[in-house]
CSV table of N, CA and C in Angstrom, one decimal:
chain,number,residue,atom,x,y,z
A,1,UNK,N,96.6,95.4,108.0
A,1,UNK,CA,95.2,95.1,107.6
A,1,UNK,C,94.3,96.3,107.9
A,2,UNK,N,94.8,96.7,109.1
A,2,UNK,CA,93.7,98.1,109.2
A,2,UNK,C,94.1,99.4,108.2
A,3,UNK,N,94.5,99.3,107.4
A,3,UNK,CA,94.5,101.1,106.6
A,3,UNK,C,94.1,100.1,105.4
A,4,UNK,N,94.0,99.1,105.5
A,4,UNK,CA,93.7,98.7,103.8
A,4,UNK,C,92.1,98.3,104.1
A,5,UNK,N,91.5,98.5,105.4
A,5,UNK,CA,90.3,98.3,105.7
A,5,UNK,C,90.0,99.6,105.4
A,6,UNK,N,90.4,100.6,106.4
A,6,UNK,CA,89.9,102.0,106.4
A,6,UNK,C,89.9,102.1,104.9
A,7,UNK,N,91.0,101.9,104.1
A,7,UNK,CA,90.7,102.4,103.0
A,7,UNK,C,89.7,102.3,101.8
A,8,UNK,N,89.6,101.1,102.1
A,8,UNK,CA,88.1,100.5,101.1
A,8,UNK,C,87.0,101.0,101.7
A,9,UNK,N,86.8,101.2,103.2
A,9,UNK,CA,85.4,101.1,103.5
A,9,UNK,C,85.0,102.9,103.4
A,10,UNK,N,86.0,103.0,104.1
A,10,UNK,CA,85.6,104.7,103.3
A,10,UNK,C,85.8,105.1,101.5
A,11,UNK,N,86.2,104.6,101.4
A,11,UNK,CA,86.5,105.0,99.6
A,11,UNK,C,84.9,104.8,99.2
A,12,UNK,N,84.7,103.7,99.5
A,12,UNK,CA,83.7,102.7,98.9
A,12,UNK,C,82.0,103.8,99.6
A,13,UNK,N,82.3,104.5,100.2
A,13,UNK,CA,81.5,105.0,100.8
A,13,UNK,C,80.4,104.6,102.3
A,14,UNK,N,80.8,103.2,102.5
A,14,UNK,CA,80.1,102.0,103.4
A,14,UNK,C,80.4,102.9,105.1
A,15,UNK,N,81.2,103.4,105.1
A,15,UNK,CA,81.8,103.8,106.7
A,15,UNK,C,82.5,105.1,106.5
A,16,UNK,N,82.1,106.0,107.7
A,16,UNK,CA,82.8,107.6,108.1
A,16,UNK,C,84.3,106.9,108.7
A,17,UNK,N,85.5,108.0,108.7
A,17,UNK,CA,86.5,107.7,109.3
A,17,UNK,C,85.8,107.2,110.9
A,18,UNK,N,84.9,107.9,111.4
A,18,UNK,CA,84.8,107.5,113.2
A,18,UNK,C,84.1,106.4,112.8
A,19,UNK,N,83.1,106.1,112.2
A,19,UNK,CA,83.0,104.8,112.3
A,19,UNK,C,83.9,103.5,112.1
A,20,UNK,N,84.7,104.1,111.2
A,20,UNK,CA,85.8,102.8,111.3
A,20,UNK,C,86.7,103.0,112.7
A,21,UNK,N,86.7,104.3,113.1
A,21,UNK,CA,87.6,104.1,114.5
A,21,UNK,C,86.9,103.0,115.0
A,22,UNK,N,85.3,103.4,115.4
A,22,UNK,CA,84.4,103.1,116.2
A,22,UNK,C,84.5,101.4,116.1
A,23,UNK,N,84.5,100.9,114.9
A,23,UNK,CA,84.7,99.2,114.3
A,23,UNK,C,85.9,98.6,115.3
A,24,UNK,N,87.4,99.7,115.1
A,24,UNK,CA,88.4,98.8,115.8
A,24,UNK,C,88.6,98.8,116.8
A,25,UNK,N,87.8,100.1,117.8
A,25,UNK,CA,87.8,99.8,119.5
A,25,UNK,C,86.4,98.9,119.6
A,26,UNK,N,86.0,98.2,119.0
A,26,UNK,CA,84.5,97.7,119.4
A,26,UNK,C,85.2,96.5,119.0
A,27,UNK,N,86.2,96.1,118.3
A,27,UNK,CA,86.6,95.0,117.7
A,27,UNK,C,87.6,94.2,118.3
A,28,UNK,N,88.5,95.4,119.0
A,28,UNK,CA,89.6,94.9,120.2
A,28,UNK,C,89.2,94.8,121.3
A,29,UNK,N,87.9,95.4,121.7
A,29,UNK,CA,87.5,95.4,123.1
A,29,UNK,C,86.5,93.6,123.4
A,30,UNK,N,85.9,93.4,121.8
A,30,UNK,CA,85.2,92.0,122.2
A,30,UNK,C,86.1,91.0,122.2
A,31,UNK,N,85.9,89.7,122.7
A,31,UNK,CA,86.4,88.5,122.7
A,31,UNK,C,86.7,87.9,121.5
A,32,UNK,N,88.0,87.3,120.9
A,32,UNK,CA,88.0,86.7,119.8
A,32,UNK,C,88.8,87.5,118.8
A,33,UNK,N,89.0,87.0,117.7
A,33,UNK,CA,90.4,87.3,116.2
A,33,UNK,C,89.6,88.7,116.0
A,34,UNK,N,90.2,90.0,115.9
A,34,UNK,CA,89.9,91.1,115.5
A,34,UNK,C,89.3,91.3,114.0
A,35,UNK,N,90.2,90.4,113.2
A,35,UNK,CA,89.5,90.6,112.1
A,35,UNK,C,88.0,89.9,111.3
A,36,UNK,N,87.9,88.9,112.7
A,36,UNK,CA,86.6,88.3,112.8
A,36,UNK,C,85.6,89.6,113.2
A,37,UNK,N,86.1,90.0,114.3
A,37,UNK,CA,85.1,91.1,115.0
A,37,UNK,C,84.9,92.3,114.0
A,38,UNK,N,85.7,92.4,113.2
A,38,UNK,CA,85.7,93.9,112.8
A,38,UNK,C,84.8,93.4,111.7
A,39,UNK,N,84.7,92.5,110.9
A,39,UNK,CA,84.1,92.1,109.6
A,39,UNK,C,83.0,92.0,110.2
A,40,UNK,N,82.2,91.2,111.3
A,40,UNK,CA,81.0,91.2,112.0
A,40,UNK,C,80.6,92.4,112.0
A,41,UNK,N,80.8,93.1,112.5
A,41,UNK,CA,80.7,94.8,112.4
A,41,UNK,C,80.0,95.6,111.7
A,42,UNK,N,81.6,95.1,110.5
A,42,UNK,CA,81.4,95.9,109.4
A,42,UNK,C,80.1,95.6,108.5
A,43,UNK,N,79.3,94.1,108.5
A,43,UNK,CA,78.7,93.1,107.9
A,43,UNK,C,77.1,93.6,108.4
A,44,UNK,N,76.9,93.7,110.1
A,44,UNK,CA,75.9,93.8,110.6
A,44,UNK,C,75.7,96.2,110.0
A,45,UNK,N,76.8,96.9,110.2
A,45,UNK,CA,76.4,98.0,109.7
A,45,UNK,C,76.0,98.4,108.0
A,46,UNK,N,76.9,97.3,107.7
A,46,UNK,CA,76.1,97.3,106.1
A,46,UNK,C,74.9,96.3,105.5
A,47,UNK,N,74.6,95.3,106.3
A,47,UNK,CA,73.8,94.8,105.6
A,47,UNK,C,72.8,94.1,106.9
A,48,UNK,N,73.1,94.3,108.3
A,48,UNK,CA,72.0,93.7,109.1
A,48,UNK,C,72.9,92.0,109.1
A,49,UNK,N,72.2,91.0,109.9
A,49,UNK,CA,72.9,90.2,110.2
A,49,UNK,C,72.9,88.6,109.2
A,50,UNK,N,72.0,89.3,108.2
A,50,UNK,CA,73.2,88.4,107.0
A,50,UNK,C,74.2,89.0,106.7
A,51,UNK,N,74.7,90.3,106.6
A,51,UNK,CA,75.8,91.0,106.6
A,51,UNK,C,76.6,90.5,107.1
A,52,UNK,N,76.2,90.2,108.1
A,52,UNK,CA,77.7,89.7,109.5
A,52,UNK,C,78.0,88.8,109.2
A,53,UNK,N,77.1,87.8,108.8
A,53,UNK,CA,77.3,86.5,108.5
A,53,UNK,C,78.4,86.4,107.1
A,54,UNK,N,77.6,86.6,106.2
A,54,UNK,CA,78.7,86.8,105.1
A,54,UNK,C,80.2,87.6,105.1
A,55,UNK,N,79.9,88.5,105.9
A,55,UNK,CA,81.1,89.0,105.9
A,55,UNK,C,82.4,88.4,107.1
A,56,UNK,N,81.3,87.5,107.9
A,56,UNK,CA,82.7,86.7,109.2
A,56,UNK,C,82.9,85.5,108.3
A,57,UNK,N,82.3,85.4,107.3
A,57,UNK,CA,82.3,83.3,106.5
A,57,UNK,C,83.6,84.2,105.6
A,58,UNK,N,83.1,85.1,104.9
A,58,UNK,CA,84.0,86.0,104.1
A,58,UNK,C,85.1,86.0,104.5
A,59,UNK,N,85.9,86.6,106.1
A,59,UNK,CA,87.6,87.2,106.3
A,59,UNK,C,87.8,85.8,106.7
A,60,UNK,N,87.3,84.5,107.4
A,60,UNK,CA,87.1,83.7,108.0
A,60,UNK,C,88.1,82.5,106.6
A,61,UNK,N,87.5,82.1,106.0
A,61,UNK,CA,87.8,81.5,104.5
A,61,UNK,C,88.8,81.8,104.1
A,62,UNK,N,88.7,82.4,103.4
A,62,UNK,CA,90.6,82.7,102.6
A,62,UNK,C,91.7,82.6,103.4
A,63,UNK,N,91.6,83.1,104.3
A,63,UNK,CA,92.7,83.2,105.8
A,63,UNK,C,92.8,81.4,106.5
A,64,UNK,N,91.9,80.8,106.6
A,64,UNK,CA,91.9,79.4,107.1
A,64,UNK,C,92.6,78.7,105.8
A,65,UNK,N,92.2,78.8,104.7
A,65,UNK,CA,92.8,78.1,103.4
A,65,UNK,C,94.5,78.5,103.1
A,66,UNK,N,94.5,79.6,103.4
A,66,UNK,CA,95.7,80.2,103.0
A,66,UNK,C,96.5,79.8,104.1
A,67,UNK,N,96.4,80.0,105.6
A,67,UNK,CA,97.5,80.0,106.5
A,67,UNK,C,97.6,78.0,106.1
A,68,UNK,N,96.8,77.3,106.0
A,68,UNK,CA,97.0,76.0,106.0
A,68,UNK,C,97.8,75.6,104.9
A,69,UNK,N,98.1,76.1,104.0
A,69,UNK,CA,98.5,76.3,102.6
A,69,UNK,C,100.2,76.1,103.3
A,70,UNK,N,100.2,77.6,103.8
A,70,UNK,CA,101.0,78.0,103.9
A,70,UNK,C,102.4,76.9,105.1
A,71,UNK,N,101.4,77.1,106.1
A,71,UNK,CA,102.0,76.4,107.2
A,71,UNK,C,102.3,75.2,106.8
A,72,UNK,N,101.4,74.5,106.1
A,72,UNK,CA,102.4,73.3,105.6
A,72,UNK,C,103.6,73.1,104.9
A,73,UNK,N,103.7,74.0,104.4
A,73,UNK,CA,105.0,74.3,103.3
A,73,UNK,C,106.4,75.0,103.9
A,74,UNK,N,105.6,76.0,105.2
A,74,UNK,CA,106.3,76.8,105.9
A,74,UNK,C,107.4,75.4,106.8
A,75,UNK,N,106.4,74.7,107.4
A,75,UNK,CA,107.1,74.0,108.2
A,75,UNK,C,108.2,72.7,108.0
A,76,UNK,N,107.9,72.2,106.2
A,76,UNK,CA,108.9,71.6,105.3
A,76,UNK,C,109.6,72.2,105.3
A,77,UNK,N,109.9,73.8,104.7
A,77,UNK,CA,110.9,74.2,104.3
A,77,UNK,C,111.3,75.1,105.0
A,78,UNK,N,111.0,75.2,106.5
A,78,UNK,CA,111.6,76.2,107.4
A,78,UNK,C,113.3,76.7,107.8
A,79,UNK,N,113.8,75.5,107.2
A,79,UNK,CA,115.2,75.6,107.6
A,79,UNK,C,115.9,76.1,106.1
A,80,UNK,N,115.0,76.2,105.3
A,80,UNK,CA,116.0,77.0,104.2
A,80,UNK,C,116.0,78.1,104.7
A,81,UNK,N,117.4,78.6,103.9
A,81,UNK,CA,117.9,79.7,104.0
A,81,UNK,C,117.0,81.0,103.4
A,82,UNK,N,116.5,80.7,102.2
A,82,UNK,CA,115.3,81.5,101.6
A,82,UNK,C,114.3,82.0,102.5
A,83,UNK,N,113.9,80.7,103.1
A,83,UNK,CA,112.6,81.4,103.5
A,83,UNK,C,113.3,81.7,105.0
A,84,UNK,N,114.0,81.7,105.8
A,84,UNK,CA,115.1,82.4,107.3
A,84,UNK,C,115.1,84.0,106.3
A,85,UNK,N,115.8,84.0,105.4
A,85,UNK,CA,115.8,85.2,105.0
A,85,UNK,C,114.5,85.9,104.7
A,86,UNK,N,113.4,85.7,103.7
A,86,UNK,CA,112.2,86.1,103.5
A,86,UNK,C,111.7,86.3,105.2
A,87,UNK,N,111.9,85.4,106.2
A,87,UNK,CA,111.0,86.3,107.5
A,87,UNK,C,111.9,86.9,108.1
A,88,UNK,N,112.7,87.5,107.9
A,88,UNK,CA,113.8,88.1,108.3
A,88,UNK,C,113.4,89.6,107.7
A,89,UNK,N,113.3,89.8,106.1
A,89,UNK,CA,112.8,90.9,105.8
A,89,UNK,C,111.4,91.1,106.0
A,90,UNK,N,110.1,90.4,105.9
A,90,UNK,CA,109.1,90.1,106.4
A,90,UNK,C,108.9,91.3,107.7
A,91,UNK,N,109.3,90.9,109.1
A,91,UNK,CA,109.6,90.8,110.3
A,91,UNK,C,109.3,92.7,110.5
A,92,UNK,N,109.9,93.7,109.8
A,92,UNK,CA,110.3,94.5,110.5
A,92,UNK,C,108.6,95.6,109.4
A,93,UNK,N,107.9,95.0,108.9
A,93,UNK,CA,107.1,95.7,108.0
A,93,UNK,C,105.7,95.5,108.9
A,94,UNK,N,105.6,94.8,110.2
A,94,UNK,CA,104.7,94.5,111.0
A,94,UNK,C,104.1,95.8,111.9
A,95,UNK,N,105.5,96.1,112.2
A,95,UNK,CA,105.2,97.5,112.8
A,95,UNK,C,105.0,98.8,112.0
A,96,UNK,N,105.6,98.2,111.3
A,96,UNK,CA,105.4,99.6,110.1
A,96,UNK,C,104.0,99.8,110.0
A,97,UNK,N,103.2,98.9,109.5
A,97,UNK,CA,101.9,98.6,109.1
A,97,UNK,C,101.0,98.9,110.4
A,98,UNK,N,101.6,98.9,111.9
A,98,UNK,CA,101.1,99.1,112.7
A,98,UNK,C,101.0,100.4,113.3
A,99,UNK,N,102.1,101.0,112.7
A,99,UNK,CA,102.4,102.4,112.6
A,99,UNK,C,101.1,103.0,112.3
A,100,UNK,N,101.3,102.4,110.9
A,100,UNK,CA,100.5,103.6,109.9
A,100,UNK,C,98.9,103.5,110.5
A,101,UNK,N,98.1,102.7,110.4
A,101,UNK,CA,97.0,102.3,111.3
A,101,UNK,C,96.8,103.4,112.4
A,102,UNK,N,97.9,103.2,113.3
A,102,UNK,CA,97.6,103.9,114.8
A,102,UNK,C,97.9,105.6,114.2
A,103,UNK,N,98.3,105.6,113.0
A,103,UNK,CA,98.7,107.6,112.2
A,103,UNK,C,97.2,107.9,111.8
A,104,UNK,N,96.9,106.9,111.4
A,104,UNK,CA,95.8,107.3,110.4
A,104,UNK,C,94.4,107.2,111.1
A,105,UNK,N,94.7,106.6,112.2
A,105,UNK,CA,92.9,106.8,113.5
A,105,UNK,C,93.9,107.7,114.2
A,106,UNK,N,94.9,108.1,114.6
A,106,UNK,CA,95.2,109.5,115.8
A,106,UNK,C,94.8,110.9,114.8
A,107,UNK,N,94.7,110.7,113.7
A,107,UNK,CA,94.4,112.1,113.0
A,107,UNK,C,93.1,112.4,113.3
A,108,UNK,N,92.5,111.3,113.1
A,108,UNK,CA,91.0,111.0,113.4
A,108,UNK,C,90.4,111.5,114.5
A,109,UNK,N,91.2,110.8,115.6
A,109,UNK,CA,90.8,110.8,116.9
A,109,UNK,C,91.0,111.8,117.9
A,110,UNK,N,92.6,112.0,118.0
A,110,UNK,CA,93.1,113.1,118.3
A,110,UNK,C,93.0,114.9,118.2
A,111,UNK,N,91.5,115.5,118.1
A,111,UNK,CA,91.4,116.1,117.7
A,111,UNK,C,91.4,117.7,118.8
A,112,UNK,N,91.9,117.3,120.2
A,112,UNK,CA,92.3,118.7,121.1
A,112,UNK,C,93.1,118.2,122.1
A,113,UNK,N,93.4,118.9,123.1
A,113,UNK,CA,94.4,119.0,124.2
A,113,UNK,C,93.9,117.8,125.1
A,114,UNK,N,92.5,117.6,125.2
A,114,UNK,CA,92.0,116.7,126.1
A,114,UNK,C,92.1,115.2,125.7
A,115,UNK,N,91.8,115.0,124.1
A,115,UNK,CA,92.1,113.7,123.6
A,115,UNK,C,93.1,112.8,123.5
A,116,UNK,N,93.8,114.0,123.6
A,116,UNK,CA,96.1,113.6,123.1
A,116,UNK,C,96.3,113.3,124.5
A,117,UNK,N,96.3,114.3,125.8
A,117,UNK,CA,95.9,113.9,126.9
A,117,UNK,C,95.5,112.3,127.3
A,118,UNK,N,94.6,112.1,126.9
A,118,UNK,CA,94.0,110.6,127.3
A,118,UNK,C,94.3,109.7,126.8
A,119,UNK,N,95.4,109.8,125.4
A,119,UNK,CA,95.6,109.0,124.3
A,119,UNK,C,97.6,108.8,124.9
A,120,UNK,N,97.9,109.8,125.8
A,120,UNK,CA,99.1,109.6,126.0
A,120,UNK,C,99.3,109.2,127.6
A,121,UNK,N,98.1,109.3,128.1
A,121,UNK,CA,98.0,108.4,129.8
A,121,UNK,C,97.8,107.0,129.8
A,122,UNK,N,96.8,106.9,128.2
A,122,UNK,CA,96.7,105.3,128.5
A,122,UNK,C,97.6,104.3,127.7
A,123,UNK,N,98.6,104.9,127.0
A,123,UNK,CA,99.8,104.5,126.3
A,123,UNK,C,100.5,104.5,127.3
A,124,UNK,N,101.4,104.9,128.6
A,124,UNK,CA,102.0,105.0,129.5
A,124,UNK,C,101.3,104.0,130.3
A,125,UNK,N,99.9,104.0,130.7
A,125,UNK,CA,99.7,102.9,131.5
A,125,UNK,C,99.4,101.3,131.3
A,126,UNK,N,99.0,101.5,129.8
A,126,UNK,CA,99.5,100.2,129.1
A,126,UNK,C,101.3,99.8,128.9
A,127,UNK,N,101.6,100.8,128.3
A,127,UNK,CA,103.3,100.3,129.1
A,127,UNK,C,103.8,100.1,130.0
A,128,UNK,N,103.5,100.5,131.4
A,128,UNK,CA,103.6,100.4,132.3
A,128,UNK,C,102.5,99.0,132.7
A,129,UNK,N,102.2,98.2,132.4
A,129,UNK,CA,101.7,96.6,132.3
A,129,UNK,C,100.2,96.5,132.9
A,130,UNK,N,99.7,97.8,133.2
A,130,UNK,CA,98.2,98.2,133.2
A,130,UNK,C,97.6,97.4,132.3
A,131,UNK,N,96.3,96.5,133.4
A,131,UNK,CA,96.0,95.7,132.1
A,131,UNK,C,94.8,96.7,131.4
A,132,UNK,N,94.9,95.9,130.1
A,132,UNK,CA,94.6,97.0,128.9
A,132,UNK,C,93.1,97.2,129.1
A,133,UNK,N,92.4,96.2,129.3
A,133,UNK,CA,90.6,96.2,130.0
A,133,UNK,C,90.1,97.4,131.0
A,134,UNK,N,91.5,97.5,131.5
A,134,UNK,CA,91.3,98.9,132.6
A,134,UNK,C,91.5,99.9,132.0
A,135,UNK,N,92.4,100.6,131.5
A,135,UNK,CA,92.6,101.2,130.9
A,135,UNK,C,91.3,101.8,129.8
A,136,UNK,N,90.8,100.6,128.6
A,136,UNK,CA,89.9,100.8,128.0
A,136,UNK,C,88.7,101.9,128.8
A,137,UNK,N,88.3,100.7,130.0
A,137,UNK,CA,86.8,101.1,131.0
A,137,UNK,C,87.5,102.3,131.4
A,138,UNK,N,88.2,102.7,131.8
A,138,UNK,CA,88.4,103.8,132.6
A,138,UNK,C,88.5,105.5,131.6
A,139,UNK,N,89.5,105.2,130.2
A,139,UNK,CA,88.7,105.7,129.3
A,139,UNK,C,87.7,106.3,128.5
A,140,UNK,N,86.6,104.8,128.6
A,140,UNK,CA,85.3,105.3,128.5
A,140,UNK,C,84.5,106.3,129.8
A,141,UNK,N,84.7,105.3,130.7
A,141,UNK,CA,83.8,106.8,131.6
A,141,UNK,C,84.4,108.0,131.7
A,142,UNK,N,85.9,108.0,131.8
A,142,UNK,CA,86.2,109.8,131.5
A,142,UNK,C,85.3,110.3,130.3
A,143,UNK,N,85.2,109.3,129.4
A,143,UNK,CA,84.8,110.1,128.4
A,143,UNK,C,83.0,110.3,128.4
A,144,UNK,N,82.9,109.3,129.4
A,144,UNK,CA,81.2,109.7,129.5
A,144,UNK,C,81.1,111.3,130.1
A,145,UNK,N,82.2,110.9,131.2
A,145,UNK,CA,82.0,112.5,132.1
A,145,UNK,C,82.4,113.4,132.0
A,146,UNK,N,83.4,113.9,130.3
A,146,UNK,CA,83.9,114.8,130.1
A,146,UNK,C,83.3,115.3,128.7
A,147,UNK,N,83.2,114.2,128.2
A,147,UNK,CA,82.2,114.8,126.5
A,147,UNK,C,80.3,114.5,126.5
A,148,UNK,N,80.4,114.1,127.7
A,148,UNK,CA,78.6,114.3,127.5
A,148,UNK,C,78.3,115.6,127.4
């Protein structure tokens, strides 16, 4: 979902690459479904808070109609072999997609020895089962005290 975001909103002219960084750390950092938060966002920077509105009723809708769609059908016909196979190939395009996302804001973001730096301590300490909230805050004030 995120490079097919970045890619509209910048094409479309609505958002800078850092702003759309800016959207998905402001979107994982609030409470609640990311793609609710990031549309809120995106909604309140393009259009003020009917923006937000329309644009959370917006990702909110199709997604609620469709997974219900889906799940119904899913859970009928879960034991065919078709659909075991379809999430089978499914399955391995999650990361892929997650890949490309985290390629396409490190080009962004990553831009000297100090960033890559802080982008590869708190990848280690999130692996390391550091909860990720710490991590985030501790982040930010390096970054108050090192790029103010």
């Amino acid at each position: 979902m995120l490079p097919v975001m970045q890619q509209i909103l910048i094409q479309r002219g609505l958002m800078t690459v850092q702003e759309t960084i800016d959207m998905v750390a402001i979107s994982q950092m609030t409470p609640g479904p990311f793609a609710v938060n990031a549309a809120t966002f995106t909604g309140v920077k393009i259009a003020g808070i009917w923006g937000a509105a329309a644009a959370t009723l917006g990702v909110m809708m199709p997604s609620l109609v469709i997974t219900s769609v889906v799940a119904y059908y899913f859970f009928r016909f879960k034991e065919s072999e078709i659909v075991k196979s379809a999430m089978r190939g499914i399955r391995p395009v999650i990361p892929a997609l997650i890949f490309a996302a985290m390629w396409g804001m490190g080009e962004a973001s990553l831009k000297d020895a100090l960033t890559i730096a802080i982008a590869a301590v708190s990848c280690v300490l999130v692996v390391k089962k550091i909860n990720p909230v710490w991590v985030i805050l501790g982040a930010g004030l390096l970054g108050v005290v090192v790029f103010r």
